[in-house]
Short mmCIF file of C-alpha atoms (C1' of nucleotides) in Angstrom, two decimals:
data_model
loop_
_atom_site.label_atom_id
_atom_site.label_comp_id
_atom_site.label_asym_id
_atom_site.label_seq_id
_atom_site.Cartn_x
_atom_site.Cartn_y
_atom_site.Cartn_z
CA MET A 1 0.00 0.00 0.00
CA LYS A 2 2.50 2.53 -1.14
CA LEU A 3 2.34 4.79 -4.15
CA GLY A 4 5.50 5.60 -6.01
CA GLU A 5 7.01 9.00 -5.78
CA GLY A 6 6.48 9.50 -9.47
CA VAL A 7 2.74 9.88 -9.04
CA GLU A 8 3.16 13.16 -7.26
CA ALA A 9 5.49 14.44 -9.95
CA ALA A 10 3.18 13.31 -12.72
CA ILE A 11 0.18 15.10 -11.26
CA HIS A 12 2.10 18.28 -10.66
CA CYS A 13 3.38 18.24 -14.21
CA ALA A 14 -0.07 17.64 -15.61
CA ALA A 15 -1.42 20.52 -13.57
CA MET A 16 1.33 22.75 -14.84
CA LEU A 17 0.68 21.69 -18.41
CA ALA A 18 -2.94 22.64 -17.91
CA GLY A 19 -1.69 26.21 -17.68
CA VAL A 20 -0.03 26.37 -21.08
CA GLU A 21 -2.18 27.94 -23.73
CA GLY A 22 -3.31 26.57 -27.05
CA ASN A 23 -1.06 23.94 -28.50
CA SER A 24 2.12 25.27 -26.95
CA THR A 25 4.39 22.80 -25.22
CA MET A 26 6.71 22.73 -22.24
CA SER A 27 9.87 20.68 -22.12
CA GLY A 28 10.41 18.00 -19.56
CA ALA A 29 13.63 19.67 -18.49
CA ALA A 30 11.74 22.83 -17.55
CA MET A 31 9.29 20.91 -15.39
CA ALA A 32 12.09 18.98 -13.75
CA GLU A 33 13.73 22.27 -12.89
CA ALA A 34 10.47 23.64 -11.53
CA PHE A 35 10.15 20.80 -9.05
CA GLY A 36 13.81 20.08 -8.40
CA LEU A 37 13.66 16.59 -9.88
CA SER A 38 16.02 14.54 -11.97
CA PRO A 39 15.20 15.43 -15.59
CA SER A 40 15.99 12.02 -16.99
CA TYR A 41 13.79 10.27 -14.51
CA LEU A 42 10.89 12.61 -14.90
CA LEU A 43 10.88 11.85 -18.61
CA LYS A 44 10.18 8.26 -17.76
CA HIS A 45 6.94 9.14 -16.03
CA LEU A 46 5.96 11.68 -18.66
CA ASN A 47 6.48 8.97 -21.21
CA GLN A 48 4.06 6.77 -19.30
CA LEU A 49 1.49 9.53 -19.46
CA THR A 50 2.12 9.89 -23.18
CA THR A 51 1.67 6.17 -23.74
CA ALA A 52 -1.60 6.30 -21.82
CA GLY A 53 -2.86 9.03 -24.12
CA ILE A 54 -2.96 11.75 -21.49
CA LEU A 55 -0.11 13.82 -22.90
CA GLU A 56 1.20 14.48 -26.37
CA SER A 57 4.89 14.90 -27.03
CA VAL A 58 6.65 16.69 -29.85
CA SER A 59 10.31 16.24 -30.58
CA GLY A 60 12.98 18.59 -31.76
CA PRO A 61 13.80 22.14 -30.76
CA ALA A 62 10.90 24.00 -29.16
CA GLY A 63 9.43 20.59 -28.46
CA GLY A 64 7.98 19.28 -25.24
CA TYR A 65 4.71 18.03 -23.81
CA ARG A 66 1.15 19.22 -23.83
CA LEU A 67 -2.18 17.83 -22.67
CA ALA A 68 -3.77 15.49 -25.15
CA ARG A 69 -7.29 16.62 -24.21
CA PRO A 70 -8.83 19.43 -22.18
CA ALA A 71 -8.19 19.39 -18.45
CA GLU A 72 -11.90 18.91 -17.78
CA ARG A 73 -11.62 15.42 -19.23
CA ILE A 74 -8.54 14.32 -17.31
CA THR A 75 -8.99 12.85 -13.85
CA LEU A 76 -6.51 11.98 -11.17
CA LEU A 77 -7.50 8.37 -11.71
CA ASP A 78 -6.24 8.54 -15.29
CA ILE A 79 -2.87 9.76 -14.11
CA VAL A 80 -2.54 7.33 -11.23
CA LEU A 81 -3.43 4.36 -13.39
CA ALA A 82 -1.04 5.48 -16.10
CA VAL A 83 1.89 5.68 -13.69
CA GLU A 84 1.12 2.87 -11.27
CA GLY A 85 -0.45 0.41 -13.65
CA ARG A 86 -4.04 -0.53 -14.25
CA GLU A 87 -4.30 -3.77 -12.32
CA PRO A 88 -5.84 -3.59 -8.85
CA ALA A 89 -3.62 -3.28 -5.82
CA PHE A 90 -4.95 -6.44 -4.23
CA ARG A 91 -4.44 -9.52 -6.33
CA CYS A 92 -6.10 -12.62 -5.02
CA GLY A 93 -3.58 -15.40 -5.32
CA GLU A 94 -6.25 -17.98 -4.51
CA ILE A 95 -4.14 -19.28 -1.69
CA ARG A 96 -7.20 -21.07 -0.38
CA GLN A 97 -6.63 -23.58 -3.17
CA ARG A 98 -2.96 -24.00 -2.54
CA GLY A 99 -3.22 -26.08 0.58
CA PRO A 100 -3.06 -29.85 0.81
CA VAL A 101 -6.85 -30.03 0.79
CA LYS A 102 -7.39 -30.32 -2.92
CA LEU A 103 -10.98 -30.17 -4.04
CA ASP A 104 -12.01 -30.20 -7.66
CA ALA A 105 -12.25 -26.88 -9.45
CA LYS A 106 -16.05 -26.77 -9.28
CA ALA A 107 -15.78 -26.05 -5.57
CA TYR A 108 -14.07 -22.73 -6.28
CA VAL A 109 -16.36 -21.16 -8.82
CA LYS A 110 -17.59 -18.73 -6.20
CA PRO A 111 -15.17 -15.83 -5.95
CA CYS A 112 -13.29 -15.42 -2.72
CA GLY A 113 -15.21 -13.18 -0.33
CA ILE A 114 -12.02 -11.55 0.84
CA ASN A 115 -11.15 -10.64 -2.68
CA ALA A 116 -14.60 -9.19 -3.20
CA ALA A 117 -14.31 -7.00 -0.13
CA MET A 118 -10.88 -5.73 -1.08
CA LEU A 119 -11.96 -4.97 -4.62
CA LYS A 120 -15.01 -3.16 -3.38
CA ALA A 121 -12.80 -0.89 -1.29
CA GLU A 122 -10.56 -0.27 -4.24
CA ARG A 123 -13.52 0.63 -6.38
CA ALA A 124 -14.41 3.28 -3.82
CA TYR A 125 -10.85 4.56 -4.00
CA ARG A 126 -10.90 4.79 -7.75
CA ALA A 127 -14.33 6.36 -7.79
CA ALA A 128 -13.10 9.15 -5.54
CA LEU A 129 -10.10 9.67 -7.78
CA ALA A 130 -12.29 9.69 -10.87
CA GLU A 131 -14.29 12.54 -9.34
CA ALA A 132 -11.24 14.77 -9.11
CA LYS A 133 -10.80 16.44 -12.47
CA LEU A 134 -7.55 18.10 -13.30
CA SER A 135 -9.40 21.32 -14.03
CA ASP A 136 -10.76 21.29 -10.48
CA ILE A 137 -7.28 20.96 -9.08
CA VAL A 138 -6.06 23.88 -11.13
CA ALA A 139 -9.09 26.02 -10.33
CA ASP A 140 -8.74 25.36 -6.63
CA PHE A 141 -5.10 26.30 -6.80
CA MET A 142 -5.85 29.53 -8.66
CA ASN A 143 -8.60 30.60 -6.28
CA HIS A 144 -7.49 29.49 -2.85
CA ALA A 145 -3.70 29.34 -2.88
CA ASP A 146 -1.44 32.17 -1.86
CA PRO A 147 -1.54 34.81 -4.61
CA ARG A 148 2.21 35.05 -4.79
CA THR A 149 2.50 31.33 -5.39
CA VAL A 150 -0.06 31.56 -8.14
CA ALA A 151 1.77 34.48 -9.71
CA ALA A 152 5.09 32.68 -9.53
CA SER A 153 3.67 29.57 -11.17
CA CYS A 154 2.00 31.53 -13.94
CA ALA A 155 5.21 33.44 -14.57
CA PHE A 156 7.14 30.20 -14.79
CA VAL A 157 4.69 28.81 -17.30
CA GLU A 158 4.78 31.98 -19.36
CA ARG A 159 8.53 31.93 -19.39
CA HIS A 160 9.00 28.32 -20.40
CA GLN A 161 6.13 27.52 -22.71
CA ARG A 162 7.13 27.14 -26.35
CA PRO A 163 4.60 28.13 -29.02
CA GLN A 164 4.36 25.67 -31.85
CA LYS A 165 4.69 26.55 -35.50
CA VAL A 166 1.22 26.89 -36.94
CA GLN A 167 0.09 26.83 -40.54
CA GLN A 168 -0.86 30.51 -40.48
CA PRO A 169 2.48 32.42 -40.57
CA SER A 170 1.52 35.33 -38.37
CA LYS A 171 4.25 37.92 -38.88
CA ARG A 172 4.08 39.95 -35.71
CA GLU A 173 4.04 37.06 -33.24
CA ARG A 174 6.70 37.63 -30.67
CA MET B 1 -0.24 1.12 -5.81
CA LYS B 2 0.46 -2.45 -5.03
CA LEU B 3 -0.34 -4.36 -1.86
CA GLY B 4 2.09 -6.91 -0.60
CA GLU B 5 1.28 -10.56 -0.92
CA GLY B 6 1.29 -10.91 2.83
CA VAL B 7 -1.98 -9.05 3.17
CA GLU B 8 -3.88 -11.87 1.57
CA ALA B 9 -2.22 -14.41 3.80
CA ALA B 10 -2.87 -12.34 6.90
CA ILE B 11 -6.56 -11.98 6.17
CA HIS B 12 -7.00 -15.66 5.42
CA CYS B 13 -5.24 -16.58 8.63
CA ALA B 14 -7.37 -14.19 10.64
CA ALA B 15 -10.50 -15.64 9.10
CA MET B 16 -9.35 -19.13 9.94
CA LEU B 17 -8.53 -18.11 13.49
CA ALA B 18 -12.06 -16.79 13.78
CA GLY B 19 -13.16 -20.41 13.53
CA VAL B 20 -11.24 -21.71 16.51
CA GLU B 21 -13.33 -21.94 19.64
CA GLY B 22 -12.79 -20.41 23.03
CA ASN B 23 -9.22 -19.64 23.82
CA SER B 24 -7.74 -22.43 21.75
CA THR B 25 -4.88 -21.60 19.46
CA MET B 26 -3.58 -22.66 16.09
CA SER B 27 0.08 -22.79 15.22
CA GLY B 28 1.54 -20.73 12.44
CA ALA B 29 2.93 -23.85 10.86
CA ALA B 30 -0.56 -25.30 10.52
CA MET B 31 -1.84 -22.21 8.77
CA ALA B 32 1.17 -22.12 6.48
CA GLU B 33 0.42 -25.69 5.53
CA ALA B 34 -3.22 -24.87 4.92
CA PHE B 35 -2.34 -22.20 2.39
CA GLY B 36 0.85 -23.65 0.97
CA LEU B 37 3.03 -20.82 2.24
CA SER B 38 6.49 -20.64 3.68
CA PRO B 39 6.05 -21.14 7.44
CA SER B 40 8.90 -18.89 8.44
CA TYR B 41 7.69 -16.06 6.32
CA LEU B 42 4.10 -16.31 7.44
CA LEU B 43 5.24 -15.92 11.03
CA LYS B 44 6.62 -12.55 10.11
CA HIS B 45 3.19 -11.31 9.12
CA LEU B 46 1.47 -12.97 12.05
CA ASN B 47 3.94 -11.21 14.26
CA GLN B 48 2.89 -7.90 12.74
CA LEU B 49 -0.71 -8.71 13.59
CA THR B 50 0.32 -9.59 17.12
CA THR B 51 2.21 -6.32 17.51
CA ALA B 52 -0.85 -4.45 16.30
CA GLY B 53 -2.96 -6.11 18.98
CA ILE B 54 -5.11 -8.12 16.59
CA LEU B 55 -3.77 -11.52 17.54
CA GLU B 56 -2.40 -13.02 20.71
CA SER B 57 0.42 -15.53 20.66
CA VAL B 58 1.35 -18.19 23.18
CA SER B 59 4.68 -19.95 23.10
CA GLY B 60 5.67 -23.47 23.89
CA PRO B 61 4.10 -26.78 22.94
CA ALA B 62 0.41 -26.53 22.08
CA GLY B 63 1.07 -22.86 21.50
CA GLY B 64 -0.01 -20.77 18.55
CA TYR B 65 -2.16 -17.78 17.72
CA ARG B 66 -5.67 -16.71 18.53
CA LEU B 67 -7.76 -13.60 17.96
CA ALA B 68 -7.19 -10.94 20.58
CA ARG B 69 -10.80 -9.78 20.44
CA PRO B 70 -14.07 -11.06 18.92
CA ALA B 71 -14.27 -11.16 15.15
CA GLU B 72 -17.06 -8.60 15.20
CA ARG B 73 -14.56 -6.01 16.33
CA ILE B 74 -11.85 -6.75 13.79
CA THR B 75 -12.05 -5.07 10.41
CA LEU B 76 -10.12 -5.61 7.25
CA LEU B 77 -8.73 -2.13 7.74
CA ASP B 78 -7.12 -3.21 10.99
CA ILE B 79 -5.36 -6.06 9.25
CA VAL B 80 -4.28 -4.08 6.21
CA LEU B 81 -2.87 -1.28 8.31
CA ALA B 82 -1.06 -3.73 10.55
CA VAL B 83 0.66 -5.42 7.64
CA GLU B 84 1.20 -2.54 5.24
CA GLY B 85 1.83 0.22 7.72
CA ARG B 86 -0.36 3.01 8.95
CA GLU B 87 0.93 5.92 6.89
CA PRO B 88 -1.10 6.87 3.83
CA ALA B 89 -0.11 5.53 0.45
CA PHE B 90 0.35 8.98 -1.05
CA ARG B 91 2.94 11.04 0.71
CA CYS B 92 3.13 14.63 -0.46
CA GLY B 93 6.80 15.43 -0.85
CA GLU B 94 5.98 19.12 -1.27
CA ILE B 95 7.85 19.18 -4.51
CA ARG B 96 6.17 22.46 -5.29
CA GLN B 97 8.62 24.00 -2.83
CA ARG B 98 11.66 22.30 -4.22
CA GLY B 99 12.01 24.36 -7.38
CA PRO B 100 14.24 27.38 -7.85
CA VAL B 101 11.33 29.69 -7.09
CA LYS B 102 11.78 30.01 -3.37
CA LEU B 103 9.08 31.85 -1.54
CA ASP B 104 8.99 32.27 2.20
CA ALA B 105 7.26 29.59 4.19
CA LYS B 106 4.16 31.67 4.79
CA ALA B 107 3.21 31.13 1.16
CA TYR B 108 2.80 27.39 1.73
CA VAL B 109 0.59 27.26 4.78
CA LYS B 110 -2.30 26.15 2.61
CA PRO B 111 -2.05 22.41 2.06
CA CYS B 112 -1.43 21.19 -1.44
CA GLY B 113 -4.71 20.61 -3.26
CA ILE B 114 -3.35 17.53 -4.92
CA ASN B 115 -2.47 16.06 -1.57
CA ALA B 116 -5.96 16.82 -0.30
CA ALA B 117 -7.59 15.05 -3.23
CA MET B 118 -5.41 11.99 -2.88
CA LEU B 119 -5.99 11.78 0.84
CA LYS B 120 -9.71 12.12 0.35
CA ALA B 121 -9.66 9.14 -1.98
CA GLU B 122 -7.67 7.17 0.50
CA ARG B 123 -10.12 8.00 3.24
CA ALA B 124 -12.85 6.50 1.08
CA TYR B 125 -10.73 3.40 0.64
CA ARG B 126 -10.14 3.01 4.32
CA ALA B 127 -13.76 3.68 5.14
CA ALA B 128 -14.84 0.85 2.86
CA LEU B 129 -12.31 -1.44 4.50
CA ALA B 130 -13.46 -0.40 7.95
CA GLU B 131 -16.98 -1.49 7.04
CA ALA B 132 -15.88 -5.03 6.35
CA LYS B 133 -15.83 -6.86 9.66
CA LEU B 134 -14.03 -10.14 9.91
CA SER B 135 -17.21 -11.75 11.20
CA ASP B 136 -18.97 -10.73 7.99
CA ILE B 137 -16.27 -12.36 5.90
CA VAL B 138 -16.59 -15.58 7.85
CA ALA B 139 -20.38 -15.55 7.80
CA ASP B 140 -20.45 -14.96 4.07
CA PHE B 141 -18.06 -17.84 3.58
CA MET B 142 -20.14 -20.15 5.76
CA ASN B 143 -23.41 -19.32 4.03
CA HIS B 144 -22.56 -18.82 0.39
CA ALA B 145 -19.47 -20.86 -0.35
CA ASP B 146 -19.49 -24.39 -1.63
CA PRO B 147 -20.53 -26.70 1.25
CA ARG B 148 -17.65 -29.06 0.68
CA THR B 149 -15.17 -26.21 0.98
CA VAL B 150 -16.81 -25.12 4.21
CA ALA B 151 -16.70 -28.64 5.54
CA ALA B 152 -13.08 -29.06 4.61
CA SER B 153 -12.11 -25.82 6.29
CA CYS B 154 -14.00 -26.63 9.46
CA ALA B 155 -12.43 -30.08 9.55
CA PHE B 156 -9.00 -28.55 9.18
CA VAL B 157 -9.65 -26.17 12.05
CA GLU B 158 -10.99 -28.95 14.24
CA ARG B 159 -7.98 -31.06 13.50
CA HIS B 160 -5.34 -28.43 14.18
CA GLN B 161 -6.69 -26.29 16.95
CA ARG B 162 -4.98 -26.78 20.27
CA PRO B 163 -7.04 -26.34 23.44
CA GLN B 164 -5.29 -24.35 26.14
CA LYS B 165 -4.83 -25.52 29.66
CA VAL B 166 -7.49 -23.93 31.78
CA GLN B 167 -7.64 -23.48 35.54
CA GLN B 168 -10.60 -25.84 35.90
CA PRO B 169 -9.19 -29.37 35.46
CA SER B 170 -12.20 -30.97 33.85
CA LYS B 171 -11.56 -34.70 33.89
CA ARG B 172 -13.76 -35.94 31.09
CA GLU B 173 -12.58 -33.42 28.50
CA ARG B 174 -11.51 -35.29 25.40
"C1'" DG C 1 15.85 39.72 -51.66
"C1'" DT C 2 14.31 34.90 -51.77
"C1'" DA C 3 14.36 29.95 -52.06
"C1'" DG C 4 16.88 25.83 -51.30
"C1'" DT C 5 20.00 23.07 -48.54
"C1'" DG C 6 23.17 21.38 -45.07
"C1'" DT C 7 24.39 21.69 -40.36
"C1'" DT C 8 23.36 21.93 -35.66
"C1'" DA C 9 21.35 22.05 -31.32
"C1'" DC C 10 17.61 20.55 -28.86
"C1'" DT C 11 13.93 17.30 -27.88
"C1'" DC C 12 12.01 12.70 -26.46
"C1'" DG C 13 12.64 7.54 -26.10
"C1'" DG C 14 14.43 3.36 -24.59
"C1'" DA C 15 18.31 0.54 -22.80
"C1'" DT C 16 21.33 0.26 -18.77
"C1'" DA C 17 23.05 0.57 -13.70
"C1'" DA C 18 22.33 1.74 -8.56
"C1'" DA C 19 19.37 1.89 -4.50
"C1'" DT C 20 15.66 0.39 -1.95
"C1'" DA C 21 11.85 -2.44 -0.46
"C1'" DT C 22 9.90 -6.77 -0.37
"C1'" DT C 23 10.16 -11.70 0.09
"C1'" DG C 24 12.21 -15.75 1.92
"C1'" DT C 25 15.30 -18.45 5.25
"C1'" DC C 26 17.71 -19.48 9.30
"C1'" DC C 27 18.89 -19.92 14.12
"C1'" DG C 28 18.12 -18.69 19.06
"C1'" DA C 29 15.13 -17.63 23.47
"C1'" DG C 30 11.34 -19.14 25.92
"C1'" DT C 31 7.83 -22.35 27.63
"C1'" DG C 32 4.79 -25.89 28.75
"C1'" DA C 33 4.25 -31.04 28.14
"C1'" DC C 34 6.16 -35.44 29.10
"C1'" DA C 35 8.89 -39.04 31.13
"C1'" DT C 36 11.51 -40.26 34.92
"C1'" DC C 37 12.59 -40.67 39.63
"C1'" DG C 38 11.71 -40.53 44.47
"C1'" DG C 39 8.56 -40.79 48.31
"C1'" DC D 1 -0.04 -44.94 43.74
"C1'" DC D 2 1.06 -39.79 43.82
"C1'" DG D 3 4.00 -35.80 43.51
"C1'" DA D 4 8.26 -33.30 42.35
"C1'" DT D 5 11.71 -32.54 38.99
"C1'" DG D 6 14.69 -32.56 34.98
"C1'" DT D 7 14.73 -33.12 30.05
"C1'" DC D 8 12.94 -32.22 25.77
"C1'" DA D 9 10.33 -31.02 21.86
"C1'" DC D 10 7.66 -27.47 20.09
"C1'" DT D 11 6.40 -22.68 19.79
"C1'" DC D 12 7.23 -17.77 18.53
"C1'" DG D 13 10.60 -13.91 17.74
"C1'" DG D 14 14.11 -11.44 15.59
"C1'" DA D 15 18.51 -11.36 12.81
"C1'" DC D 16 20.38 -12.56 8.22
"C1'" DA D 17 20.39 -13.37 2.74
"C1'" DA D 18 18.00 -13.45 -2.05
"C1'" DT D 19 14.96 -11.55 -5.07
"C1'" DA D 20 11.96 -8.10 -7.18
"C1'" DT D 21 10.68 -3.51 -7.71
"C1'" DT D 22 11.52 1.14 -7.80
"C1'" DT D 23 14.59 4.95 -8.68
"C1'" DA D 24 18.16 7.19 -11.22
"C1'" DT D 25 21.37 7.79 -15.23
"C1'" DC D 26 23.21 7.69 -19.74
"C1'" DC D 27 23.39 7.53 -24.71
"C1'" DG D 28 21.08 7.26 -29.24
"C1'" DA D 29 17.13 8.40 -32.88
"C1'" DG D 30 14.57 12.00 -34.63
"C1'" DT D 31 13.23 16.67 -35.78
"C1'" DA D 32 12.68 21.42 -36.55
"C1'" DA D 33 15.13 25.72 -36.33
"C1'" DC D 34 19.05 28.26 -38.03
"C1'" DA D 35 22.81 29.73 -41.01
"C1'" DC D 36 24.75 29.62 -45.33
"C1'" DT D 37 24.87 29.48 -50.29
"C1'" DA D 38 23.14 30.01 -54.84
"C1'" DC D 39 20.00 32.27 -57.82
#
DNA sequence: GTAGTGTTACTCGGATAAATATTGTCCGAGTGACATCGG
DNA sequence: CCGATGTCACTCGGACAATATTTATCCGAGTAACACTAC
């Protein structure tokens, strides 16, 4: 019953990416710097999010990551499952069948009651996580956190986000 | 997000101990045999349950383990916390403070919203586990499982439980 | 001045090592049952 | 025959390795920007 440290980093990065505008990106190195993490290791987790379809990555100069869909449609459950794996935490090893008392398989068609109880609890856990949308996290941060923290975060995003080349070659885009 | 394998063993053992009568005990070796587990390793988990006050252990010949209180007052949460540890699965490392943007501590009095959401989910998880009493698990097994499995389990308990010496020396006790 | 082209610097991605936690094993301390011995 | 006593076998408990998982690092593939050259 222990979540990896990468989950925290992944959520923070996703929340930060929710602040970049349009289809701009932010490099993994910038986010690693923002949170004082090892850049190479953070990429590993960001890659997991990309594989899960939560983030999009673009290579090359001015590349980086961006949300693959609006923050309203990303939940904490999505992120946790992407980083920690989709299988449930409690895996019933059916140890009740492993003893010397061997009955035929028909005696074990009923699922183990212990397993059922554990899975029920985990469903509650996941349901609570599915309620928490990334946009809610960001909104709560914007409204209730210390204003200076909010300002600092927004400034960091503004400073490090990289606009992507678009088809329309707007001349006076700084 | 992965529970150790010992949790399953601990719960099964507790459920089996709920079947022993009075203050009789059952040895760890017997339970290890029942589930096909390594005896020495199972003792480690049983010891955790004993430390947590869920089980009582008696040494010497005819020794073993027994529930420290009635099964109605033991929940799956008690067992899971005893084996996996009491601290929450998600530990906020406050990585938001680790970046180069150093604000004074007064800016971080508000708890991290991400941490709050994760802890809320975990509270739901623990609440669901606290609802599941060990007596319910046993009753469900007795009533809804395959009768032959129930019979086999009861026979195993009858065969391996060790009555404790009591003050009253009843002569005709078989 | 403009288009084409080669170089370059920057990005992510996966393969590779170190650190840590979990799982498994072993041996020792303690204790009550049992057999033996004495009354 | 009954009780005291010494031995012993069986129990749990904690210390010690092996394995698996997590964490951290490095180097390579790919790509778009940039500079340069030719027209």
